[in-house]
Amino acid sequence: MTADVDAAAIGRVFREESGRSVATLVRIFGSIDLAEDAVQEAFVIASRKWPADGMPPNPGGWITTTARNRAIDRLRRTARGRELVGELAVLEQRGHDGAHDVGAVRDDQLRLLFTCCHPALSVEARIALTLRLLGGLTTEAVASAFLVAVPTMAQRLVRAKRKITQARIPFRVPDQQDLPERVGAVLHVLYLVYNAGADGDGELCADAIRLARVLAELLPDAREAVGLLALLLLTEARRAARYDAAGGFVVLRDQDRSRWDRALVEEGHALVRALLRENEPGPFQLQAAIAAVHTDAATYADTDWHQVLALYDQLYARQPTPVVALNRAIAVGEVAGPGPALSIVDRLDLDGYLPWHASRAHLLRRLGRHREADQEFARAAALATDPAQRAWLQQRIAEESTV
């Protein structure tokens, strides 16, 4: 292969463009399986042609056109398929195909995103389908994200697509009255996709941000969609600083803030400022505002914890979950001290949740209850799946033993 069009370059195009192509072909042919198979065939052809001929000026358009032709070839092998090809030809003559129209493609992505995130599907199926069909991940990569065997994930994807067909889940944007609830389901999926990659797979994080951009651009009046985008941008801005040069885990207090991505911070802040002017905050908007306060501080000591606590008060009023209460308690600890914060933490039923044990350990240590703190650090370390985070928690115990 030539240096400019190697396997990695084609892989990047697949990740970035396959979702658009699949969405367009689903709209044209009405079949997820046909669209997905045709796009995969198109990339196989690309892997043979591009290294010799060079990458085309519009790789995504080339893939969509090639995949469309492959799908038509498949359909011509059956009587019903030949009927569909004839119907397609009539639509094309009338100018209704829209396969290469940018606006049509973006609408196709939105329709497919709502299909993948339909409430009739389990949350797990929604995430897997979104990653596979719109995120451009292979089945192997989706399986890795879920920590399951490849055949298991392949079966789950087949079942999810079969459910879409059997339940006649429509390939369309929901009606206006159903839109707020359905947008919330999509936002939740994209948030989970980002979190799945937050501790290592930067491409998963990039996929979530890319899809969040699409949703925010296509639904500019959906303030929570803009709020999620702002939250993901501000979280992503700090992600590289969560690990030092040696791969060690670094908590927010100790992060080198010069490593934060200032361009992402500025973009996230601009979105948050625009949302605040609307003054209709939802949960994702409030979380984005909290992230904006953190990224606005030059040092940890400069953090406006009173503002953080006020925002968490609003968030808890709208979303009174134990996890929100735990995060609010951390702010309480900075404003009112570890005692009041620990009294909140101890009332939460979060045993087995790593951040709860780690937060409790930190508060106990601030109160001088070192033996109890070490026990909590040990429990947190036992729950850690990230080796770097586990090592950091274990180091907290070792530090105490040397004092």
PDB file of N, CA and C in Angstrom, residues 138-144 147-157:
ATOM      1  N   THR A 138     -16.489  -1.744  14.331  1.00  0.00           N
ATOM      2  CA  THR A 138     -16.690  -3.138  13.952  1.00  0.00           C
ATOM      3  C   THR A 138     -17.392  -3.860  15.086  1.00  0.00           C
ATOM      4  N   THR A 139     -17.936  -5.024  14.766  1.00  0.00           N
ATOM      5  CA  THR A 139     -18.560  -5.831  15.816  1.00  0.00           C
ATOM      6  C   THR A 139     -17.537  -6.177  16.891  1.00  0.00           C
ATOM      7  N   GLU A 140     -16.292  -6.419  16.477  1.00  0.00           N
ATOM      8  CA  GLU A 140     -15.229  -6.729  17.444  1.00  0.00           C
ATOM      9  C   GLU A 140     -15.001  -5.561  18.398  1.00  0.00           C
ATOM     10  N   ALA A 141     -15.005  -4.340  17.860  1.00  0.00           N
ATOM     11  CA  ALA A 141     -14.780  -3.168  18.701  1.00  0.00           C
ATOM     12  C   ALA A 141     -15.952  -2.932  19.650  1.00  0.00           C
ATOM     13  N   VAL A 142     -17.176  -3.150  19.167  1.00  0.00           N
ATOM     14  CA  VAL A 142     -18.348  -2.999  20.033  1.00  0.00           C
ATOM     15  C   VAL A 142     -18.295  -4.036  21.160  1.00  0.00           C
ATOM     16  N   ALA A 143     -17.927  -5.274  20.813  1.00  0.00           N
ATOM     17  CA  ALA A 143     -17.802  -6.322  21.830  1.00  0.00           C
ATOM     18  C   ALA A 143     -16.768  -5.936  22.879  1.00  0.00           C
ATOM     19  N   SER A 144     -15.660  -5.354  22.429  1.00  0.00           N
ATOM     20  CA  SER A 144     -14.615  -4.940  23.358  1.00  0.00           C
ATOM     21  C   SER A 144     -15.116  -3.857  24.296  1.00  0.00           C
ATOM     22  N   LEU A 147     -17.055  -5.512  26.849  1.00  0.00           N
ATOM     23  CA  LEU A 147     -16.316  -6.573  27.542  1.00  0.00           C
ATOM     24  C   LEU A 147     -17.025  -7.920  27.407  1.00  0.00           C
ATOM     25  N   VAL A 148     -17.509  -8.224  26.186  1.00  0.00           N
ATOM     26  CA  VAL A 148     -18.152  -9.514  25.935  1.00  0.00           C
ATOM     27  C   VAL A 148     -17.499 -10.147  24.714  1.00  0.00           C
ATOM     28  N   ALA A 149     -17.752 -11.450  24.519  1.00  0.00           N
ATOM     29  CA  ALA A 149     -17.196 -12.164  23.375  1.00  0.00           C
ATOM     30  C   ALA A 149     -17.821 -11.647  22.076  1.00  0.00           C
ATOM     31  N   VAL A 150     -17.059 -11.715  20.998  1.00  0.00           N
ATOM     32  CA  VAL A 150     -17.532 -11.221  19.705  1.00  0.00           C
ATOM     33  C   VAL A 150     -18.812 -11.941  19.250  1.00  0.00           C
ATOM     34  N   PRO A 151     -18.876 -13.296  19.325  1.00  0.00           N
ATOM     35  CA  PRO A 151     -20.129 -13.962  18.910  1.00  0.00           C
ATOM     36  C   PRO A 151     -21.338 -13.510  19.726  1.00  0.00           C
ATOM     37  N   THR A 152     -21.116 -13.241  21.015  1.00  0.00           N
ATOM     38  CA  THR A 152     -22.209 -12.770  21.869  1.00  0.00           C
ATOM     39  C   THR A 152     -22.728 -11.423  21.393  1.00  0.00           C
ATOM     40  N   MET A 153     -21.797 -10.513  21.092  1.00  0.00           N
ATOM     41  CA  MET A 153     -22.217  -9.197  20.608  1.00  0.00           C
ATOM     42  C   MET A 153     -22.873  -9.300  19.240  1.00  0.00           C
ATOM     43  N   ALA A 154     -22.350 -10.165  18.372  1.00  0.00           N
ATOM     44  CA  ALA A 154     -22.948 -10.335  17.045  1.00  0.00           C
ATOM     45  C   ALA A 154     -24.402 -10.781  17.175  1.00  0.00           C
ATOM     46  N   GLN A 155     -24.667 -11.699  18.099  1.00  0.00           N
ATOM     47  CA  GLN A 155     -26.034 -12.172  18.316  1.00  0.00           C
ATOM     48  C   GLN A 155     -26.925 -11.044  18.843  1.00  0.00           C
ATOM     49  N   ARG A 156     -26.375 -10.208  19.742  1.00  0.00           N
ATOM     50  CA  ARG A 156     -27.156  -9.101  20.291  1.00  0.00           C
ATOM     51  C   ARG A 156     -27.524  -8.098  19.195  1.00  0.00           C
ATOM     52  N   LEU A 157     -26.589  -7.826  18.316  1.00  0.00           N
ATOM     53  CA  LEU A 157     -26.859  -6.892  17.231  1.00  0.00           C
ATOM     54  C   LEU A 157     -27.911  -7.446  16.281  1.00  0.00           C
TER      55      LEU A 157
END
